mmCIF file of C-alpha atoms in Angstrom:
data_model
loop_
_atom_site.group_PDB
_atom_site.id
_atom_site.type_symbol
_atom_site.label_atom_id
_atom_site.label_comp_id
_atom_site.label_asym_id
_atom_site.label_seq_id
_atom_site.Cartn_x
_atom_site.Cartn_y
_atom_site.Cartn_z
ATOM 1 C CA GLY A 22 -5.177 172.483 162.046
ATOM 2 C CA ASP A 23 -6.450 169.881 159.653
ATOM 3 C CA SER A 24 -4.232 167.684 158.037
ATOM 4 C CA VAL A 25 -4.554 164.057 156.181
ATOM 5 C CA THR A 26 -2.145 161.755 157.355
ATOM 6 C CA GLN A 27 -1.224 158.782 155.864
ATOM 7 C CA MET A 28 1.036 155.409 155.909
ATOM 8 C CA GLU A 29 4.666 155.978 154.783
ATOM 9 C CA GLY A 30 6.105 153.964 151.900
ATOM 10 C CA PRO A 31 7.114 152.754 150.563
ATOM 11 C CA VAL A 32 5.340 149.491 150.332
ATOM 12 C CA THR A 33 6.549 146.747 148.369
ATOM 13 C CA LEU A 34 4.895 143.719 147.651
ATOM 14 C CA SER A 35 4.233 140.390 146.379
ATOM 15 C CA GLU A 36 1.520 140.268 142.986
ATOM 16 C CA GLU A 37 -1.311 138.588 144.716
ATOM 17 C CA ALA A 38 -1.039 140.027 147.613
ATOM 18 C CA PHE A 39 -3.152 142.258 149.551
ATOM 19 C CA LEU A 40 -2.917 145.986 150.070
ATOM 20 C CA THR A 41 -3.532 148.244 153.296
ATOM 21 C CA ILE A 42 -2.706 151.585 152.984
ATOM 22 C CA ASN A 43 -3.780 153.408 155.896
ATOM 23 C CA CYS A 44 -5.071 157.365 155.661
ATOM 24 C CA THR A 45 -6.266 159.296 158.723
ATOM 25 C CA TYR A 46 -7.972 162.788 159.188
ATOM 26 C CA THR A 47 -8.767 165.772 160.926
ATOM 27 C CA ALA A 48 -11.248 168.300 159.944
ATOM 28 C CA THR A 49 -14.602 170.638 161.681
ATOM 29 C CA GLY A 50 -17.346 168.143 160.630
ATOM 30 C CA TYR A 51 -17.709 165.521 157.597
ATOM 31 C CA PRO A 52 -15.645 166.342 154.265
ATOM 32 C CA SER A 53 -15.600 164.215 151.264
ATOM 33 C CA LEU A 54 -12.656 162.177 150.872
ATOM 34 C CA PHE A 55 -10.284 161.274 148.141
ATOM 35 C CA TRP A 56 -7.633 158.859 146.953
ATOM 36 C CA TYR A 57 -5.921 159.671 143.670
ATOM 37 C CA VAL A 58 -3.249 157.542 141.931
ATOM 38 C CA GLN A 59 -0.476 158.532 140.648
ATOM 39 C CA TYR A 60 1.817 156.450 137.470
ATOM 40 C CA PRO A 61 5.017 157.119 137.031
ATOM 41 C CA GLY A 62 5.476 160.609 135.096
ATOM 42 C CA GLU A 63 1.815 161.156 135.017
ATOM 43 C CA GLY A 64 -0.307 163.482 136.814
ATOM 44 C CA LEU A 65 -2.681 162.184 139.755
ATOM 45 C CA GLN A 66 -5.820 160.766 138.909
ATOM 46 C CA LEU A 67 -8.863 160.117 140.827
ATOM 47 C CA LEU A 68 -8.780 156.454 142.793
ATOM 48 C CA LEU A 69 -12.030 156.613 144.169
ATOM 49 C CA LYS A 70 -14.022 158.661 146.587
ATOM 50 C CA ALA A 71 -16.702 158.741 149.162
ATOM 51 C CA THR A 72 -18.446 162.128 150.176
ATOM 52 C CA LYS A 73 -20.533 161.189 152.852
ATOM 53 C CA ALA A 74 -20.025 159.350 156.757
ATOM 54 C CA ASP A 75 -20.240 154.983 155.865
ATOM 55 C CA ASP A 76 -19.888 155.317 152.020
ATOM 56 C CA LYS A 77 -17.537 153.258 150.134
ATOM 57 C CA GLY A 78 -15.752 153.884 146.779
ATOM 58 C CA SER A 79 -14.612 151.592 144.784
ATOM 59 C CA ASN A 80 -12.825 151.915 142.282
ATOM 60 C CA LYS A 81 -10.297 149.280 140.125
ATOM 61 C CA GLY A 82 -11.027 146.700 142.833
ATOM 62 C CA PHE A 83 -9.737 148.848 145.281
ATOM 63 C CA GLU A 84 -11.993 149.971 147.962
ATOM 64 C CA ALA A 85 -11.874 152.312 150.819
ATOM 65 C CA THR A 86 -14.928 153.083 153.313
ATOM 66 C CA TYR A 87 -15.851 156.744 155.052
ATOM 67 C CA ARG A 88 -15.294 156.233 158.930
ATOM 68 C CA LYS A 89 -16.203 158.548 160.749
ATOM 69 C CA GLU A 90 -15.918 157.029 164.107
ATOM 70 C CA THR A 91 -12.267 156.569 163.638
ATOM 71 C CA THR A 92 -11.872 159.551 161.336
ATOM 72 C CA SER A 93 -9.858 157.239 158.877
ATOM 73 C CA PHE A 94 -9.997 156.316 154.979
ATOM 74 C CA HIS A 95 -7.764 153.252 154.880
ATOM 75 C CA LEU A 96 -7.666 151.255 151.352
ATOM 76 C CA GLU A 97 -7.639 148.196 150.394
ATOM 77 C CA LYS A 98 -7.280 145.693 147.684
ATOM 78 C CA GLY A 99 -7.511 142.142 148.055
ATOM 79 C CA SER A 100 -4.632 141.075 145.003
ATOM 80 C CA VAL A 101 -2.572 143.832 144.137
ATOM 81 C CA GLN A 102 -1.302 143.367 140.266
ATOM 82 C CA VAL A 103 2.431 144.751 139.062
ATOM 83 C CA SER A 104 0.457 147.582 137.255
ATOM 84 C CA ASP A 105 -0.340 149.124 140.342
ATOM 85 C CA SER A 106 2.782 150.679 140.836
ATOM 86 C CA ALA A 107 2.351 153.737 141.872
ATOM 87 C CA VAL A 108 2.222 156.725 144.665
ATOM 88 C CA TYR A 109 -1.332 156.741 146.485
ATOM 89 C CA PHE A 110 -2.561 159.870 147.273
ATOM 90 C CA CYS A 111 -5.357 160.368 150.317
ATOM 91 C CA ALA A 112 -6.741 163.722 150.594
ATOM 92 C CA ARG A 113 -9.969 165.163 152.080
ATOM 93 C CA ALA A 114 -12.240 168.311 150.780
ATOM 94 C CA GLY A 115 -10.994 172.211 152.452
ATOM 95 C CA ALA A 116 -13.601 174.502 151.784
ATOM 96 C CA ASN A 117 -10.944 176.022 148.281
ATOM 97 C CA ASN A 118 -8.848 172.667 147.658
ATOM 98 C CA LEU A 119 -7.841 169.400 148.551
ATOM 99 C CA PHE A 120 -5.468 168.191 151.499
ATOM 100 C CA PHE A 121 -4.064 165.536 150.821
ATOM 101 C CA GLY A 122 -1.652 163.569 152.858
ATOM 102 C CA THR A 123 2.447 162.484 151.468
ATOM 103 C CA GLY A 124 2.054 159.732 149.797
ATOM 104 C CA THR A 125 2.272 156.234 149.847
ATOM 105 C CA ARG A 126 4.710 155.210 146.923
ATOM 106 C CA LEU A 127 3.850 150.829 146.470
ATOM 107 C CA THR A 128 5.816 148.528 143.987
ATOM 108 C CA VAL A 129 4.348 145.206 142.781
ATOM 109 C CA ILE A 130 7.313 142.724 142.208
ATOM 110 C CA PRO A 131 6.091 139.875 139.978
ATOM 111 C CA ASN B 5 -11.297 166.274 125.397
ATOM 112 C CA ALA B 6 -7.690 166.607 125.837
ATOM 113 C CA GLY B 7 -8.694 167.318 129.643
ATOM 114 C CA VAL B 8 -6.181 169.932 131.583
ATOM 115 C CA THR B 9 -2.851 170.543 129.731
ATOM 116 C CA GLN B 10 0.368 171.366 130.268
ATOM 117 C CA THR B 11 3.794 173.302 129.311
ATOM 118 C CA PRO B 12 6.233 172.933 129.711
ATOM 119 C CA LYS B 13 6.886 169.724 130.583
ATOM 120 C CA PHE B 14 10.558 170.187 132.106
ATOM 121 C CA GLN B 15 12.228 173.747 132.765
ATOM 122 C CA VAL B 16 15.888 174.374 133.912
ATOM 123 C CA LEU B 17 15.848 178.168 135.411
ATOM 124 C CA LYS B 18 18.465 180.454 136.113
ATOM 125 C CA THR B 19 18.191 182.251 139.883
ATOM 126 C CA GLY B 20 16.367 185.544 139.462
ATOM 127 C CA GLN B 21 14.882 184.682 136.085
ATOM 128 C CA SER B 22 10.958 184.816 135.695
ATOM 129 C CA MET B 23 8.961 181.794 133.641
ATOM 130 C CA THR B 24 4.959 181.800 133.288
ATOM 131 C CA LEU B 25 3.398 178.545 132.941
ATOM 132 C CA GLN B 26 0.229 178.134 130.973
ATOM 133 C CA CYS B 27 -2.322 175.699 131.769
ATOM 134 C CA ALA B 28 -5.654 175.456 129.228
ATOM 135 C CA GLN B 29 -8.681 172.837 130.389
ATOM 136 C CA ASP B 30 -11.487 172.498 127.784
ATOM 137 C CA MET B 31 -14.224 170.959 129.629
ATOM 138 C CA ASN B 32 -15.856 174.320 131.138
ATOM 139 C CA HIS B 33 -15.013 174.166 135.024
ATOM 140 C CA GLU B 34 -14.991 177.018 136.551
ATOM 141 C CA TYR B 35 -12.087 176.472 139.188
ATOM 142 C CA MET B 36 -8.837 176.334 138.500
ATOM 143 C CA SER B 37 -6.126 175.506 140.831
ATOM 144 C CA TRP B 38 -1.717 174.790 140.976
ATOM 145 C CA TYR B 39 -0.336 172.738 143.532
ATOM 146 C CA ARG B 40 3.357 172.293 144.377
ATOM 147 C CA GLN B 41 4.757 169.304 144.944
ATOM 148 C CA ASP B 42 8.136 168.531 147.002
ATOM 149 C CA PRO B 43 9.334 164.860 148.112
ATOM 150 C CA GLY B 44 7.823 163.622 151.914
ATOM 151 C CA MET B 45 5.150 167.175 151.640
ATOM 152 C CA GLY B 46 2.246 165.972 149.566
ATOM 153 C CA LEU B 47 1.031 168.437 147.132
ATOM 154 C CA ARG B 48 0.681 171.977 148.133
ATOM 155 C CA LEU B 49 -1.595 174.787 147.515
ATOM 156 C CA ILE B 50 -0.327 177.503 145.599
ATOM 157 C CA HIS B 51 -3.188 179.669 144.061
ATOM 158 C CA TYR B 52 -6.467 179.088 142.423
ATOM 159 C CA SER B 53 -9.492 180.552 140.466
ATOM 160 C CA VAL B 54 -13.116 180.080 140.930
ATOM 161 C CA GLY B 55 -14.084 181.949 137.518
ATOM 162 C CA ALA B 56 -12.740 184.228 135.213
ATOM 163 C CA GLY B 57 -11.301 187.494 136.438
ATOM 164 C CA ILE B 58 -11.257 185.555 140.167
ATOM 165 C CA THR B 59 -8.050 184.759 141.903
ATOM 166 C CA ASP B 60 -6.867 184.398 145.556
ATOM 167 C CA GLN B 61 -3.977 182.861 147.000
ATOM 168 C CA GLY B 62 -3.425 178.794 148.727
ATOM 169 C CA GLU B 63 -0.670 178.141 151.243
ATOM 170 C CA VAL B 64 1.936 178.771 149.920
ATOM 171 C CA PRO B 65 1.298 182.157 147.183
ATOM 172 C CA ASN B 66 4.986 183.626 148.151
ATOM 173 C CA GLY B 67 7.001 184.153 144.501
ATOM 174 C CA TYR B 68 4.217 183.252 141.934
ATOM 175 C CA ASN B 69 1.268 185.081 140.616
ATOM 176 C CA VAL B 70 -1.761 183.721 138.574
ATOM 177 C CA SER B 71 -4.579 185.818 136.508
ATOM 178 C CA ARG B 72 -7.602 184.248 135.058
ATOM 179 C CA SER B 73 -8.600 186.206 132.108
ATOM 180 C CA THR B 74 -10.620 182.991 130.867
ATOM 181 C CA THR B 75 -12.606 179.811 131.082
ATOM 182 C CA GLU B 76 -9.787 178.004 129.943
ATOM 183 C CA ASP B 77 -6.649 179.389 131.359
ATOM 184 C CA PHE B 78 -4.899 179.966 134.297
ATOM 185 C CA PRO B 79 -0.937 180.831 133.974
ATOM 186 C CA LEU B 80 1.116 180.503 136.700
ATOM 187 C CA ARG B 81 3.875 183.574 137.326
ATOM 188 C CA LEU B 82 7.144 182.839 138.738
ATOM 189 C CA LEU B 83 9.003 187.173 138.568
ATOM 190 C CA SER B 84 11.969 186.388 140.663
ATOM 191 C CA ALA B 85 13.034 182.348 140.683
ATOM 192 C CA ALA B 86 14.178 181.274 143.563
ATOM 193 C CA PRO B 87 16.087 177.753 143.825
ATOM 194 C CA SER B 88 12.865 176.652 146.781
ATOM 195 C CA GLN B 89 10.731 177.031 143.245
ATOM 196 C CA THR B 90 12.633 173.802 142.828
ATOM 197 C CA SER B 91 9.710 171.260 142.852
ATOM 198 C CA VAL B 92 6.961 169.853 140.020
ATOM 199 C CA TYR B 93 3.974 172.568 139.429
ATOM 200 C CA PHE B 94 0.419 170.634 138.996
ATOM 201 C CA CYS B 95 -2.613 171.978 137.894
ATOM 202 C CA ALA B 96 -6.159 170.844 138.755
ATOM 203 C CA SER B 97 -9.363 171.813 137.120
ATOM 204 C CA ARG B 98 -13.100 170.950 139.052
ATOM 205 C CA GLU B 99 -16.541 171.703 137.501
ATOM 206 C CA THR B 100 -18.573 173.814 139.640
ATOM 207 C CA SER B 101 -15.923 176.309 142.198
ATOM 208 C CA GLY B 102 -18.405 175.256 145.531
ATOM 209 C CA GLY B 103 -18.425 171.547 144.582
ATOM 210 C CA ARG B 104 -16.354 169.950 147.289
ATOM 211 C CA SER B 105 -17.095 166.575 146.648
ATOM 212 C CA ASP B 106 -16.406 166.725 143.073
ATOM 213 C CA THR B 107 -13.532 165.282 141.692
ATOM 214 C CA GLN B 108 -10.289 167.680 140.857
ATOM 215 C CA TYR B 109 -8.619 166.638 137.238
ATOM 216 C CA PHE B 110 -5.109 167.613 137.412
ATOM 217 C CA GLY B 111 -2.873 167.667 134.334
ATOM 218 C CA PRO B 112 0.613 166.220 133.732
ATOM 219 C CA GLY B 113 2.565 168.325 135.913
ATOM 220 C CA THR B 114 6.047 170.462 134.900
ATOM 221 C CA ARG B 115 9.256 169.422 136.575
ATOM 222 C CA LEU B 116 10.546 173.040 137.378
ATOM 223 C CA THR B 117 14.504 173.305 138.595
ATOM 224 C CA VAL B 118 15.740 176.633 139.798
ATOM 225 C CA LEU B 119 19.962 177.041 139.048
#
């Protein structure tokens, strides 16, 4: 069935390290893809999105490219900061909702 | 704009009690939805609405009721709470009912514990 699989955490990185969080999806066709971020004690907020194949979404130094060949939408950032510590969710659009991955907790230490 | 607001932030219930989680949005969005967030399971859709007077079930609707009498409000009712409903509940909205690429805006969540 339709699903989103993302890299399990938790992930702990030192400040200025490179970040990759893997995400793959299964779906019929080419759904819109999203990365949401949840900071401690808050709701989810959109980090970036891509609405068609080969699109690259970017925001706050984070990037993800919609790759239909590998059905992937991996999240990357070249140099993480302590303020990036949060839980990251990959999601794909469905007919009436979003299908979410299980979330990856990132902790960045100074 | 306040965006999506939810009340209460925290709630403790005893098994069998009923309660309503409130959700409101001030963005004139057509689509609203309720998710629950459980450890290791991401977010799962409970119910959704594509406009006032129209609601439908999501992935995990059992034990929950919803109604949408106005564009702004989308309350979630637990008729007889069970420990399995201990979770964090998020309300979300997006501009159009058919906009699958639209951004969904989430409320801050309600943490519910059922004893």
